XYZ file of C-alpha atoms in Angstrom:
703
model
C 0.000 0.000 0.000
C 1.154 3.514 -0.753
C 1.415 6.290 1.804
C 3.487 7.092 4.829
C 5.633 4.387 6.400
C 6.512 4.266 10.092
C 9.875 2.776 9.118
C 10.667 5.745 6.869
C 9.473 8.226 9.505
C 11.776 6.842 12.188
C 14.668 6.484 9.764
C 14.449 10.137 8.722
C 14.202 11.300 12.337
C 17.407 9.456 13.232
C 19.358 10.561 10.161
C 18.215 14.176 10.520
C 19.347 14.199 14.139
C 22.806 12.858 13.245
C 23.052 15.101 10.179
C 22.134 18.234 12.116
C 24.619 17.596 14.932
C 28.170 18.980 14.687
C 27.519 20.022 11.111
C 30.598 20.113 8.930
C 32.673 18.213 11.492
C 33.668 14.588 11.525
C 32.229 12.819 14.521
C 31.915 9.500 16.302
C 28.466 8.016 16.873
C 28.069 6.174 20.190
C 25.090 3.894 20.797
C 24.018 1.661 23.668
C 22.487 -1.805 23.408
C 18.915 -0.496 23.273
C 19.484 2.404 20.896
C 21.566 0.143 18.654
C 18.523 -2.094 18.221
C 16.421 0.948 17.318
C 18.922 2.245 14.783
C 19.712 -1.167 13.363
C 16.017 -1.769 12.661
C 15.556 1.146 10.261
C 18.943 2.588 9.238
C 21.728 0.988 7.234
C 25.397 1.321 8.127
C 26.193 3.239 4.945
C 23.405 5.727 5.667
C 24.977 6.541 9.023
C 28.526 6.825 7.724
C 27.414 9.229 4.997
C 26.482 11.791 7.666
C 30.109 12.683 8.488
C 30.347 9.771 10.935
C 33.766 8.115 11.009
C 32.649 5.028 12.884
C 30.087 3.723 15.352
C 30.941 2.649 18.899
C 29.034 0.995 21.729
C 29.069 2.828 25.027
C 29.238 -0.404 27.030
C 32.351 -1.653 25.236
C 36.013 -0.699 25.420
C 36.715 2.359 23.276
C 39.886 4.299 22.484
C 40.433 7.813 23.722
C 39.584 10.315 20.996
C 39.992 13.830 22.460
C 40.313 15.466 19.039
C 36.922 14.249 17.788
C 33.367 15.349 18.553
C 30.949 12.643 19.658
C 27.223 12.152 19.158
C 25.688 10.001 21.876
C 22.413 8.499 20.665
C 21.440 6.636 23.816
C 18.498 5.507 25.927
C 17.674 7.227 29.244
C 18.728 4.529 31.693
C 20.663 4.912 34.984
C 23.624 2.780 33.890
C 23.908 4.798 30.655
C 24.227 7.959 32.742
C 27.062 6.273 34.643
C 28.753 5.395 31.346
C 28.470 9.007 30.217
C 29.882 10.311 33.486
C 32.871 7.995 33.089
C 33.496 9.387 29.600
C 33.200 12.976 30.824
C 35.609 12.408 33.683
C 38.222 10.997 31.299
C 37.476 13.557 28.554
C 37.282 10.736 26.065
C 36.032 13.034 23.285
C 36.247 16.732 22.461
C 32.642 17.955 22.479
C 29.634 15.850 23.424
C 26.227 16.006 21.729
C 23.582 14.095 23.704
C 20.545 12.740 21.847
C 18.068 10.666 23.850
C 15.689 8.108 22.387
C 13.013 9.181 24.889
C 12.512 11.612 27.752
C 15.275 11.618 30.359
C 13.831 11.377 33.888
C 14.461 14.421 36.058
C 16.604 12.546 38.596
C 18.962 11.354 35.862
C 19.066 14.808 34.309
C 20.058 16.207 37.712
C 23.149 13.961 37.799
C 24.365 15.519 34.568
C 23.498 19.058 35.650
C 25.443 18.655 38.888
C 28.625 17.461 37.158
C 31.086 20.208 36.251
C 32.837 18.039 33.650
C 29.492 17.171 32.043
C 28.393 20.800 31.868
C 31.720 21.742 30.324
C 31.670 19.101 27.574
C 27.970 18.870 26.663
C 27.146 21.257 23.833
C 23.809 19.807 22.725
C 20.931 18.092 24.512
C 17.991 16.715 22.520
C 15.173 14.180 22.820
C 13.877 12.323 19.739
C 10.948 10.239 21.104
C 11.757 7.163 19.006
C 11.581 4.387 21.608
C 9.496 2.019 19.490
C 10.192 -0.519 16.744
C 8.466 -0.150 13.355
C 8.106 -3.726 12.145
C 6.216 -2.888 8.962
C 5.076 0.297 7.258
C 1.907 0.361 9.402
C 2.796 -2.060 12.199
C 4.708 -0.867 15.270
C 5.745 -2.970 18.252
C 7.592 -2.318 21.500
C 9.244 -5.774 21.442
C 7.976 -6.378 24.952
C 6.308 -9.808 25.345
C 6.576 -9.380 29.130
C 3.860 -6.734 28.902
C 1.191 -9.449 28.824
C 1.983 -11.042 32.213
C 2.727 -7.632 33.727
C -0.776 -6.435 32.851
C -2.769 -9.597 33.532
C -0.891 -11.734 36.097
C -2.549 -11.355 39.538
C 0.829 -11.142 41.312
C 2.092 -8.265 39.169
C -0.176 -5.565 40.611
C 2.764 -3.624 42.032
C 4.367 -3.460 38.578
C 1.343 -2.245 36.649
C 1.553 1.492 37.408
C 5.190 1.801 36.332
C 4.572 -0.339 33.271
C 1.577 1.744 32.200
C 3.685 4.892 32.556
C 6.238 3.308 30.236
C 3.530 2.268 27.761
C 2.057 5.770 27.800
C 5.476 7.279 27.069
C 5.997 4.951 24.112
C 2.517 5.618 22.714
C 3.203 9.334 22.944
C 6.485 8.765 21.102
C 4.542 7.143 18.252
C 2.106 10.072 18.125
C 4.890 12.678 18.219
C 6.895 10.914 15.517
C 3.837 10.797 13.267
C 3.060 14.438 14.041
C -0.320 13.652 15.588
C -2.125 15.184 18.576
C -5.094 12.828 18.307
C -8.412 12.562 20.037
C -8.269 9.528 22.333
C -10.910 6.842 22.803
C -10.594 3.659 24.814
C -12.276 0.297 25.135
C -14.738 0.014 28.028
C -16.131 -3.527 28.567
C -19.902 -3.793 28.810
C -20.118 -5.878 32.006
C -16.616 -5.976 33.459
C -15.862 -8.628 36.042
C -12.105 -9.107 35.689
C -9.609 -6.939 37.519
C -7.885 -5.743 34.348
C -11.112 -4.295 32.959
C -9.949 -0.780 33.926
C -6.668 -1.173 32.039
C -7.688 0.819 28.958
C -9.304 3.701 30.848
C -6.226 4.210 33.039
C -3.811 3.885 30.138
C -5.819 6.344 28.035
C -5.736 8.866 30.871
C -1.961 8.478 31.219
C -1.479 8.981 27.483
C -3.695 12.054 27.474
C -1.725 13.633 30.318
C 1.601 12.892 28.609
C 0.397 14.274 25.274
C -0.988 17.441 26.848
C 2.257 17.990 28.733
C 4.299 17.500 25.586
C 2.156 20.001 23.685
C 2.583 22.575 26.463
C 6.366 22.331 26.388
C 6.779 22.182 22.594
C 5.445 25.127 20.628
C 5.962 23.299 17.334
C 3.627 20.439 18.306
C 1.420 19.500 16.650
C 2.989 20.598 13.355
C 0.870 22.671 11.009
C -0.948 20.446 8.531
C -4.090 20.334 6.408
C -4.493 16.697 7.403
C -7.618 15.932 9.486
C -6.930 15.446 13.159
C -5.917 11.897 13.963
C -7.608 9.399 16.261
C -6.051 7.106 18.853
C -7.939 3.971 19.910
C -6.653 2.235 23.036
C -7.864 -1.304 23.572
C -6.549 -4.561 25.010
C -6.438 -8.263 24.353
C -9.626 -8.974 26.302
C -11.692 -7.210 23.606
C -11.312 -10.208 21.286
C -10.198 -13.599 22.598
C -11.106 -15.459 19.425
C -8.546 -13.654 17.255
C -5.430 -15.295 18.802
C -7.088 -18.747 18.705
C -8.782 -19.029 15.297
C -6.737 -20.405 12.411
C -6.139 -17.674 9.848
C -5.337 -18.854 6.327
C -3.659 -15.773 4.936
C 0.025 -16.124 4.083
C 1.654 -14.163 6.914
C -0.616 -15.591 9.596
C -0.085 -19.169 8.398
C 3.687 -18.759 8.279
C 3.828 -17.560 11.886
C 1.238 -20.079 13.105
C 2.334 -23.235 11.307
C 6.014 -22.886 10.399
C 9.136 -22.760 12.620
C 10.110 -19.173 11.892
C 12.964 -17.729 13.947
C 11.824 -14.508 15.603
C 14.036 -11.931 17.256
C 15.106 -8.470 16.205
C 14.716 -9.883 12.695
C 12.641 -12.760 11.301
C 14.213 -15.728 9.548
C 12.993 -18.948 7.978
C 15.364 -21.833 7.428
C 15.283 -23.193 3.899
C 17.032 -26.335 2.735
C 19.228 -26.294 -0.342
C 21.345 -28.836 -2.175
C 25.042 -28.141 -2.502
C 27.168 -29.216 -5.451
C 28.105 -32.473 -3.756
C 24.456 -33.321 -3.126
C 24.494 -32.651 0.602
C 21.829 -30.564 2.280
C 23.124 -27.070 3.044
C 20.305 -25.150 4.671
C 20.450 -21.452 5.435
C 18.362 -18.848 7.218
C 16.539 -16.460 4.879
C 15.356 -13.146 6.291
C 11.723 -12.079 5.926
C 11.550 -8.299 5.940
C 10.045 -5.205 4.356
C 12.846 -5.284 1.787
C 11.328 -8.456 0.349
C 8.879 -7.187 -2.271
C 7.292 -10.597 -2.786
C 6.548 -10.851 0.942
C 5.133 -7.323 1.209
C 2.915 -7.749 -1.852
C 1.480 -11.136 -0.878
C 1.510 -11.529 2.906
C -2.202 -10.759 3.351
C -3.431 -12.997 0.528
C -5.459 -16.110 1.266
C -3.333 -19.184 0.715
C -5.346 -20.347 -2.300
C -4.927 -16.939 -3.951
C -1.270 -16.783 -2.935
C -0.313 -19.976 -4.743
C -2.030 -18.863 -7.937
C -0.306 -15.496 -7.773
C 3.131 -16.951 -7.061
C 2.786 -19.256 -10.041
C 1.649 -16.332 -12.210
C 4.496 -14.123 -11.037
C 6.910 -16.967 -11.575
C 5.739 -17.293 -15.178
C 6.458 -13.597 -15.703
C 9.866 -14.031 -14.113
C 10.476 -16.990 -16.420
C 9.479 -14.990 -19.493
C 12.024 -12.309 -18.651
C 14.806 -14.874 -18.406
C 15.589 -16.872 -21.562
C 17.348 -19.526 -19.536
C 13.941 -20.845 -18.503
C 12.775 -21.261 -22.064
C 15.323 -24.008 -22.619
C 13.385 -26.290 -20.315
C 10.351 -28.233 -21.511
C 9.042 -28.687 -17.970
C 5.841 -26.843 -17.186
C 5.395 -25.295 -13.717
C 2.367 -27.432 -12.963
C 3.193 -27.675 -9.268
C 5.176 -25.836 -6.667
C 7.734 -28.648 -6.536
C 8.347 -28.429 -10.291
C 8.885 -24.695 -10.009
C 11.384 -25.185 -7.174
C 13.274 -27.743 -9.269
C 13.433 -25.326 -12.191
C 14.750 -22.571 -9.951
C 17.450 -24.847 -8.602
C 18.861 -25.144 -12.103
C 19.141 -21.421 -12.688
C 22.549 -20.104 -11.624
C 21.865 -16.591 -12.870
C 19.560 -14.002 -11.387
C 20.469 -15.121 -7.893
C 18.370 -12.591 -6.030
C 15.170 -13.448 -7.875
C 15.944 -17.121 -7.579
C 16.402 -16.945 -3.826
C 13.274 -14.824 -3.317
C 11.018 -17.172 -5.260
C 12.666 -20.221 -3.720
C 11.965 -18.862 -0.259
C 8.297 -18.091 -0.819
C 7.493 -21.113 -2.943
C 9.127 -23.215 -0.255
C 7.284 -21.530 2.600
C 3.971 -21.744 0.743
C 4.465 -25.448 0.067
C 5.513 -26.103 3.669
C 2.433 -24.279 4.972
C 0.135 -26.236 2.656
C 1.732 -29.495 3.815
C 1.069 -28.640 7.461
C -2.450 -27.482 6.569
C -3.198 -30.919 5.145
C -1.327 -33.012 7.708
C -3.002 -31.408 10.714
C -6.526 -31.705 9.271
C -6.980 -27.950 9.453
C -9.900 -27.849 6.970
C -11.938 -30.023 9.341
C -10.927 -27.915 12.355
C -11.602 -24.621 10.602
C -15.062 -25.700 9.514
C -16.049 -26.052 13.183
C -14.118 -23.141 14.652
C -15.523 -20.682 12.095
C -18.995 -21.515 13.385
C -17.787 -21.131 16.973
C -16.145 -17.763 16.316
C -18.919 -16.246 14.188
C -21.931 -17.923 15.805
C -23.176 -18.868 12.318
C -22.696 -21.791 9.982
C -21.758 -21.601 6.289
C -25.370 -20.670 5.429
C -25.491 -17.853 8.019
C -27.766 -19.867 10.267
C -27.397 -20.848 13.884
C -25.072 -23.853 13.927
C -26.334 -27.220 15.120
C -24.607 -30.142 16.844
C -21.432 -28.178 17.491
C -20.727 -30.107 20.689
C -20.722 -33.412 18.801
C -18.460 -31.987 16.101
C -16.021 -30.675 18.698
C -15.892 -34.020 20.525
C -15.258 -35.932 17.289
C -12.292 -33.687 16.516
C -10.937 -34.056 20.060
C -11.031 -37.837 19.634
C -9.224 -37.707 16.285
C -5.603 -38.832 16.603
C -4.597 -36.690 13.614
C -5.474 -33.491 15.498
C -2.491 -32.094 17.407
C -2.771 -31.397 21.132
C -2.390 -27.595 20.766
C -5.217 -27.591 18.198
C -7.397 -29.595 20.605
C -6.752 -27.049 23.346
C -7.628 -24.202 20.993
C -10.875 -25.947 20.065
C -11.913 -26.355 23.700
C -11.175 -22.703 24.445
C -13.144 -21.597 21.378
C -16.095 -23.778 22.357
C -16.001 -22.349 25.884
C -16.006 -18.784 24.536
C -18.866 -19.655 22.179
C -20.927 -21.031 25.057
C -19.921 -18.160 27.374
C -18.864 -20.682 30.000
C -19.287 -24.388 30.697
C -20.050 -26.600 33.635
C -16.877 -27.631 35.465
C -17.729 -31.284 34.797
C -18.088 -30.597 31.065
C -14.667 -28.950 30.944
C -13.153 -32.067 32.543
C -14.930 -34.305 30.018
C -13.610 -32.274 27.100
C -10.090 -32.408 28.514
C -10.434 -36.182 28.897
C -11.590 -36.573 25.291
C -8.636 -34.453 24.157
C -6.217 -36.404 26.400
C -4.726 -33.115 27.557
C -2.654 -32.843 30.738
C -3.938 -31.098 33.845
C -1.857 -27.973 33.264
C -3.849 -27.311 30.096
C -6.876 -27.018 32.337
C -5.055 -24.102 33.981
C -4.773 -22.408 30.592
C -8.532 -22.653 30.172
C -9.334 -21.337 33.653
C -6.882 -18.451 33.236
C -9.137 -16.997 30.539
C -11.120 -15.542 33.435
C -8.242 -13.100 33.993
C -8.951 -11.784 30.488
C -12.655 -11.302 31.084
C -14.020 -14.619 29.809
C -16.724 -16.570 31.618
C -15.178 -19.993 32.125
C -17.295 -21.938 34.644
C -21.053 -21.631 34.918
C -23.260 -23.223 37.544
C -25.836 -25.882 36.739
C -28.881 -23.663 37.305
C -27.222 -20.346 36.600
C -29.554 -17.882 34.875
C -26.926 -15.753 33.198
C -28.259 -13.644 30.321
C -27.109 -14.644 26.885
C -23.925 -12.796 25.969
C -24.538 -10.157 23.318
C -22.219 -9.962 20.325
C -19.731 -7.125 20.372
C -21.095 -5.741 17.103
C -24.298 -6.551 15.259
C -22.990 -7.030 11.744
C -24.829 -7.298 8.491
C -24.756 -10.928 7.455
C -22.459 -11.473 4.473
C -23.616 -13.614 1.561
C -22.828 -17.318 1.858
C -19.351 -18.207 0.600
C -19.194 -19.516 -2.937
C -16.373 -22.006 -2.312
C -15.007 -24.205 0.452
C -11.993 -21.992 1.018
C -14.215 -18.977 1.644
C -16.250 -20.886 4.219
C -13.031 -21.435 6.209
C -12.288 -17.698 6.462
C -15.565 -16.110 7.504
C -14.292 -14.814 10.840
C -13.013 -11.249 11.041
C -11.358 -9.834 14.178
C -13.420 -7.430 16.261
C -10.888 -4.676 15.603
C -11.993 -4.515 11.963
C -15.582 -3.759 12.967
C -14.346 -1.144 15.465
C -12.430 0.666 12.736
C -15.330 0.459 10.293
C -17.696 2.041 12.810
C -15.113 4.667 13.759
C -14.717 5.797 10.158
C -18.489 5.862 9.627
C -18.896 7.940 12.766
C -20.982 5.220 14.434
C -18.572 3.928 17.058
C -20.513 3.563 20.319
C -19.361 6.161 22.841
C -20.489 3.879 25.643
C -18.112 1.132 24.550
C -15.399 3.542 23.355
C -15.669 6.779 25.330
C -13.432 9.814 24.757
C -10.891 10.863 27.348
C -12.143 14.431 26.802
C -15.816 13.945 25.918
C -16.669 17.630 26.327
C -14.028 18.610 23.761
C -13.471 15.661 21.446
C -16.877 13.977 21.141
C -18.485 16.568 18.884
C -15.314 17.001 16.846
C -14.842 13.259 16.469
C -18.357 12.770 15.126
C -18.456 15.856 12.915
C -15.176 14.875 11.286
C -16.854 11.688 10.070
C -20.006 13.319 8.690
C -18.470 13.487 5.235
C -18.123 9.718 5.256
C -20.797 7.850 3.392
C -22.671 5.099 5.141
C -21.673 2.651 2.383
C -19.840 -0.456 3.407
C -16.088 -0.163 3.647
C -15.860 -3.482 1.860
C -17.375 -1.916 -1.260
C -15.067 -2.016 -4.238
C -15.757 1.685 -4.938
C -16.458 3.526 -1.668
C -18.969 6.308 -2.266
C -17.588 8.471 0.523
C -14.839 9.619 -1.851
C -16.990 12.433 -3.206
C -14.394 14.484 -5.005
C -11.073 13.812 -6.655
C -9.411 16.445 -4.483
C -10.495 14.693 -1.314
C -8.735 11.529 -2.437
C -5.540 13.382 -3.224
C -5.553 15.287 0.072
C -3.660 14.261 3.195
C -4.992 11.096 4.769
C -6.308 11.075 8.301
C -4.202 8.889 10.575
C -5.724 6.400 12.982
C -3.460 4.840 15.608
C -4.628 1.687 17.385
C -2.835 0.484 20.494
C -3.559 -3.105 21.491
C -2.324 -3.776 25.036
C -1.290 -7.370 25.691
C -0.288 -8.214 22.117
C -1.905 -8.133 18.679
C -2.471 -10.838 16.076
C -1.569 -11.004 12.403
C -5.266 -11.134 11.506
C -5.684 -7.775 13.247
C -2.677 -6.394 11.386
C -4.222 -7.542 8.111
C -7.516 -5.902 9.051
C -5.777 -2.560 9.629
C -4.135 -2.701 6.208
C -7.465 -3.560 4.569
C -9.217 -0.660 6.288
C -6.397 1.655 5.205
C -6.846 0.589 1.588
C -10.632 0.722 1.526
C -11.104 4.021 3.394
C -8.133 6.174 2.322
C -7.026 6.391 5.946
C -3.606 5.557 7.341
C -4.234 3.011 10.111
C -1.238 2.150 12.288
C -1.462 -0.879 14.564
C 0.741 -0.450 17.625
C 1.235 -3.109 20.271
C 3.646 -4.465 22.851
C 4.364 -7.576 20.761
C 2.895 -9.808 18.077
C 0.988 -12.872 19.223
C 0.969 -16.250 17.542
C -1.537 -18.858 18.773
C 1.225 -20.888 20.437
C 2.618 -17.827 22.219
C -0.867 -16.826 23.352
C -1.529 -20.263 24.846
C 1.812 -20.189 26.638
C 1.302 -16.692 28.017
C -2.237 -17.433 29.203
C -0.910 -20.548 30.924
C 1.785 -18.492 32.648
C -0.856 -16.364 34.366
C -1.176 -19.013 37.085
C 2.493 -19.848 37.633
C 4.619 -18.417 40.412
C 5.646 -14.886 39.485
C 9.281 -15.710 40.185
C 9.239 -18.213 37.325
C 8.211 -15.553 34.802
C 11.693 -14.054 34.790
C 10.309 -10.560 34.238
C 12.807 -7.815 33.384
C 11.412 -5.765 36.271
C 12.506 -8.511 38.690
C 16.018 -8.853 37.291
C 19.031 -6.919 38.610
C 19.342 -3.573 36.904
C 22.194 -3.279 34.389
C 25.275 -1.447 35.563
C 28.034 0.409 33.786
C 30.968 -1.876 32.865
C 33.857 -1.741 35.321
C 36.409 -1.124 32.584
C 34.984 2.364 32.018
C 36.310 3.383 35.424
C 39.759 1.824 35.073
C 42.653 4.240 34.883
C 44.669 4.338 31.700
C 48.193 2.953 31.937
C 50.846 5.650 31.534
C 52.491 5.669 28.093
C 55.939 4.058 27.906
C 57.264 6.915 25.767
C 55.899 10.008 24.177
C 55.496 9.878 20.437
C 56.980 12.810 18.508
C 54.445 15.268 17.106
C 55.061 14.133 13.527
C 54.161 10.558 14.487
C 50.833 11.368 16.145
C 48.115 9.184 14.636
C 45.554 11.082 12.587
C 42.087 11.566 13.931
C 39.321 9.294 12.747
C 37.260 10.430 9.819
C 39.912 10.382 7.148
C 37.502 8.815 4.697
C 36.455 12.232 3.404
C 39.636 14.329 3.231
C 38.939 17.489 1.264
C 41.530 18.358 -1.345
C 42.283 21.652 -3.053
C 42.813 22.047 -6.772
C 46.352 20.674 -6.467
C 45.112 17.505 -4.747
C 46.625 18.325 -1.320
C 45.240 19.777 1.859
C 45.861 23.460 2.413
C 47.733 24.265 5.599
C 47.916 27.516 7.484
C 51.183 29.340 8.199
C 51.757 27.565 11.477
C 51.567 24.172 9.811
C 48.082 23.205 10.994
C 45.369 22.336 8.553
C 42.795 25.008 7.767
C 40.170 22.365 8.478
C 41.167 21.002 11.890
C 39.001 17.909 11.429
C 40.942 16.774 8.331
C 44.344 15.090 8.804
C 47.420 16.320 6.969
C 49.379 13.127 6.383
C 47.431 11.399 3.606
C 49.523 8.224 3.669
C 48.804 7.770 7.342
C 45.205 8.718 6.632
C 44.892 5.860 4.171
C 46.282 3.410 6.708
C 43.969 4.761 9.368
C 40.998 4.436 7.025
C 41.814 0.799 6.323
C 42.297 0.201 10.032
C 38.925 1.790 10.885
C 37.217 -0.163 8.100
C 38.613 -3.419 9.431
C 37.573 -2.475 12.941
C 33.992 -1.810 11.831
C 33.841 -5.190 10.163
C 34.880 -6.852 13.401
C 32.382 -4.946 15.541
C 29.337 -5.776 13.388
C 27.267 -2.960 14.841
C 24.741 -3.166 12.073
C 24.636 -6.912 11.565
C 21.144 -8.018 10.636
C 21.215 -11.321 12.459
C 21.409 -11.601 16.222
């Protein structure tokens, strides 16, 4: 999809900050572990070095003294980082220091710098960027914090919640500031809350509103002037939709993360097998990223459409390469296509890209068939939607569920997901019925804990025999879609609740009782009036009638930011992209971390374990500055003569005059003090620095 990208926004913020610091001077860039992850996610090494940066160092590691060079510290506001800075200031490691923070520096840490004479003397710039978040895709932002889920929902983590919500609020504000938005804020309010975390969204929304208002008061340039309609921020949490992390989604990205053993970390890899020249299997890890055009273009396609499109695209790729025409084989199957690609030594990049995705698609289809997912999906779609394939109330669902639980071909995690979906569909079960279902599924007792822990997310798990609980009302009353025309369509009828929320928001129909404003007296009228120009036509229409004029389409798009506390799913990410495309809005999904079904089951199960076993970062010892930063330098054995002094770093861009040499002043010093005189030594130093950067691997893509 076209439009603004969160990756590009953060990249430009970082490069502009480095570019605008110590302009015209060569400088060293110093990162810490956290800021290195931020920079590494969006900026390439060459991009950094092009901004008059000689090399990149890590503040926690051993570094040479460089008193003739300015330094740009791009660091995170943590206590041990302050200690590292103080050690540098005391030793006067660099000439002038430019401090750039990834987020707001707490007042107590700022006071340590203000009270240091050496710090005040060396610091010449102090700036905050508000970039403490990780753009994963153009419209998907995470905080890479899977511990957020237990912190928010584990009963023993109450004392950690306030601090964690402050941190979440700060990060959400960073997203808004980076996107240039001062949005109206609405939050999810459960209809009949019974779980303790039901107030999560209201508290978090209030924290975000306070932080945003404070930022606007202290920054005259925020929000920036723009003709773009005011943005909207929706704050919700995982309890709003418990089906989404359980239902099997058969779009490409969701299937890859649900069914295949992808390697997730700062980057995402999938291991593909390949045959070497000697016939042995030489597998390698292929990265899945935004740089992969095939992945970006196809990740939200249904698997049946994906395979057809990959074959079609492969045919076009084949037509552009005469080498393929020499073969009489027709690409009648994915395996044939893979074999043809294996025989093509040229066009390596295209070969590897198609090999990766044809391989992943085939692997996903194999798992789909082996695990009997069509049979499972047929039942779970009725459980999740409350309707069968003909849009009628389903019958005999209990019998269908039991038959699947008794089927040996169904994996144990899929059996557990089925039981949880059936429980949610029934809005609770008798305790004896839950035990019977677990017995049919042959699941261990700890899986019963997973089921009962759903109560901590607002689900009704156990109901009494004669309990007269009113029938649970659906979250949204949706217009029934036409019956699917094929079997594949009947297996993908469920849509996450978030999609309906966004549709109603854009229409101006979002219930203020379920999603109140943080400032109802100010934002309610504005929020509704801003949607009056939107037609009441369905957002799924191929030609939305709300686009009344050509100029309105070409104008700046309104931005909608959704924060999902407790983790978001790939089906919800897909829904945000689809709403962006169909409504000419820019919808950004922001969350603590991405949930796969297996991760969701594990995290729900952890809600009943001893808190000490969670290994939460908040319970770990705080990081400290490395001891070597405070070690005294050994005295030099002999003083080097002035002519033998090593040149300063940054020799990669020596400026020459018309005669090809640097111009020196009368006293022998260069007119540009940041450029070395001895070009032979400069060349050696450049090679030395280049080799050093290769060894440090600051920007390596694989962790």
